[in-house]
Amino acid sequence: MLAIDLAALAASGVKALLLDIDNTLLPLDQSGLSPEIASWIASLPDAGLGAYLVSNNWHGHIHARADEIGLPVIAKAAKPLPFGFRAAARALGVSTRECAVVGDQVFTDILGGRLAGATTVLVCPLSSTDLPHTLVLRRIERVIMAGRRPTS
Ligand SMILES: [Mg+2]
């Protein structure tokens, strides 16, 4: 994820990032926000990019995780449905076409981002820990990715 070319995204017309939390910004193995990702988030305004968290997580602790990251959050977003992305874009004052969705899952983040008309960036999951229902989707991801690698 640190390899994402923020300047190139901004130059292509992207004004904001809609970011997944679990295993995109924070690992699911409880190890917390890394200093590298914290400084990456802090650099977004300098790159001319707004940011909003869009998470399918429905547990109460997702708000504590958003506070740790320091960005506002749409929780229970029901990705791949586009409503959470649309609400976040609206809160940022941009259209979803001016957003890039960044996430670690094809069937929630990337499919949802495409349905919302956004640019999409698939990143490597931060940990190999996944929720049980995600493990099922991971198997299908491996088939459709056919050996291609996400952005690291
Ligand atoms: Mg995720």
Coordinates of C-alpha atoms and ligand atoms in Angstrom, one line a residue:
M1 CA 0.0 0.0 0.0
L2 CA 2.9 2.3 0.7
A3 CA 3.8 1.8 -3.0
I4 CA 0.7 3.6 -4.2
D5 CA 1.7 6.6 -6.4
L6 CA -0.3 9.3 -4.7
A7 CA 0.9 12.0 -7.1
A8 CA -0.2 9.9 -10.1
L9 CA -3.6 9.3 -8.6
A10 CA -4.0 13.0 -7.9
A11 CA -2.8 13.9 -11.5
S12 CA -5.4 11.5 -12.9
G13 CA -8.2 13.5 -11.2
V14 CA -8.6 11.5 -8.0
K15 CA -9.5 13.9 -5.1
A16 CA -10.0 11.5 -2.2
L17 CA -9.2 8.0 -1.1
L18 CA -11.9 5.7 0.4
L19 CA -9.9 3.4 2.6
D20 CA -10.7 -0.1 3.9
I21 CA -9.6 -0.6 7.5
D22 CA -9.2 -4.3 8.3
N23 CA -6.0 -5.7 6.8
T24 CA -5.6 -2.6 4.6
L25 CA -4.6 0.1 7.2
L26 CA -4.7 -2.0 10.4
P27 CA -3.7 -5.7 10.6
L28 CA -6.4 -8.1 12.0
D29 CA -3.8 -9.7 14.2
Q30 CA -4.0 -6.9 16.8
S31 CA -0.5 -5.5 16.2
G32 CA -1.8 -1.9 15.7
L33 CA -1.1 1.0 13.3
S34 CA 2.4 0.9 11.9
P35 CA 4.5 4.2 11.9
E36 CA 4.9 3.8 8.1
I37 CA 1.1 3.7 7.5
A38 CA 0.5 6.5 10.1
S39 CA 2.9 8.8 8.2
W40 CA 1.4 7.7 4.8
I41 CA -2.0 8.8 6.1
A42 CA -0.6 12.1 7.4
S43 CA 0.9 12.7 3.9
L44 CA -2.5 12.5 2.1
P45 CA -3.4 16.2 2.5
D46 CA 0.0 17.2 1.1
A47 CA -0.8 15.1 -1.9
G48 CA -4.1 17.0 -2.3
L49 CA -6.2 14.0 -1.3
G50 CA -9.1 13.8 1.1
A51 CA -9.7 10.5 3.0
Y52 CA -12.5 8.6 4.5
L53 CA -12.7 5.1 6.0
V54 CA -15.3 2.7 4.6
S55 CA -15.6 -0.5 6.6
N56 CA -17.9 -3.5 6.6
N57 CA -17.0 -4.1 10.2
W58 CA -20.0 -4.0 12.4
H59 CA -18.3 -4.4 15.8
G60 CA -18.2 -1.5 18.3
H61 CA -14.4 -1.5 18.3
I62 CA -14.4 -0.3 14.6
H63 CA -14.8 3.3 15.9
A64 CA -11.8 2.9 18.2
R65 CA -9.9 1.6 15.2
A66 CA -10.9 4.6 13.2
D67 CA -9.9 6.9 16.0
E68 CA -6.5 5.2 16.0
I69 CA -6.1 5.9 12.3
G70 CA -7.4 9.4 12.8
L71 CA -10.0 9.5 10.0
P72 CA -13.8 9.6 9.9
V73 CA -15.5 6.3 9.2
I74 CA -18.6 4.8 7.6
A75 CA -19.0 1.5 9.4
K76 CA -21.4 -1.4 8.4
A77 CA -20.9 -0.3 4.9
A78 CA -22.2 -3.5 3.3
K79 CA -19.5 -3.4 0.6
P80 CA -19.7 -4.3 -2.3
L81 CA -23.0 -2.3 -2.2
P82 CA -22.0 1.2 -3.3
F83 CA -24.0 3.2 -0.6
G84 CA -21.1 3.5 1.9
F85 CA -18.8 4.8 -0.7
R86 CA -21.4 7.3 -1.9
A87 CA -22.0 8.5 1.6
A88 CA -18.2 9.0 2.3
A89 CA -17.8 10.8 -1.0
R90 CA -20.7 13.1 -0.2
A91 CA -19.2 13.8 3.2
L92 CA -16.0 14.8 1.5
G93 CA -17.8 17.0 -1.1
V94 CA -16.6 15.0 -4.1
S95 CA -18.2 12.4 -6.5
T96 CA -17.4 8.7 -6.3
R97 CA -15.8 9.2 -9.8
E98 CA -13.3 11.5 -8.1
C99 CA -12.4 8.8 -5.5
A100 CA -10.0 5.9 -5.4
V101 CA -11.1 2.9 -3.3
V102 CA -8.2 1.2 -1.6
G103 CA -8.7 -2.2 0.0
D104 CA -7.4 -5.8 0.4
Q105 CA -10.4 -7.7 -0.9
V106 CA -11.6 -8.2 -4.5
F107 CA -15.3 -9.0 -3.6
T108 CA -15.9 -6.1 -1.2
D109 CA -13.5 -3.2 -1.8
I110 CA -12.7 -3.6 -5.5
L111 CA -16.1 -4.8 -6.8
G112 CA -17.8 -2.2 -4.6
G113 CA -15.5 0.6 -5.8
R114 CA -16.2 -0.4 -9.4
L115 CA -20.0 -0.4 -8.8
A116 CA -19.7 3.1 -7.3
G117 CA -17.8 4.3 -10.4
A118 CA -14.5 4.9 -8.5
T119 CA -10.9 4.1 -9.3
T120 CA -9.8 1.0 -7.4
V121 CA -6.5 -0.1 -5.9
L122 CA -6.1 -3.7 -4.6
V123 CA -3.4 -4.0 -1.9
C124 CA -1.8 -6.9 -0.1
P125 CA -3.5 -7.8 3.2
L126 CA -1.4 -6.7 6.2
S127 CA -1.8 -10.0 8.0
S128 CA -2.7 -13.5 7.1
T129 CA -5.4 -13.4 9.7
D130 CA -8.9 -13.2 8.2
L131 CA -12.5 -13.4 9.5
P132 CA -14.1 -16.8 8.7
H133 CA -16.4 -15.5 5.9
T134 CA -13.4 -13.8 4.3
L135 CA -11.5 -17.0 4.1
V136 CA -14.1 -18.4 1.7
L137 CA -13.8 -15.3 -0.5
R138 CA -10.0 -15.5 -0.5
R139 CA -10.2 -18.9 -2.2
I140 CA -12.2 -17.4 -5.0
E141 CA -9.9 -14.4 -5.2
R142 CA -6.9 -16.7 -5.7
V143 CA -8.6 -18.2 -8.7
I144 CA -9.5 -15.0 -10.4
M145 CA -6.2 -13.3 -9.6
A146 CA -4.5 -16.1 -11.4
G147 CA -1.1 -15.4 -9.9
R148 CA -1.3 -11.6 -10.4
R149 CA 0.0 -9.6 -7.4
P150 CA -1.8 -6.7 -5.6
T151 CA 0.1 -3.4 -4.9
S152 CA 2.4 -3.9 -1.9
Ligands
MG1 MG -10.1 -5.6 4.5

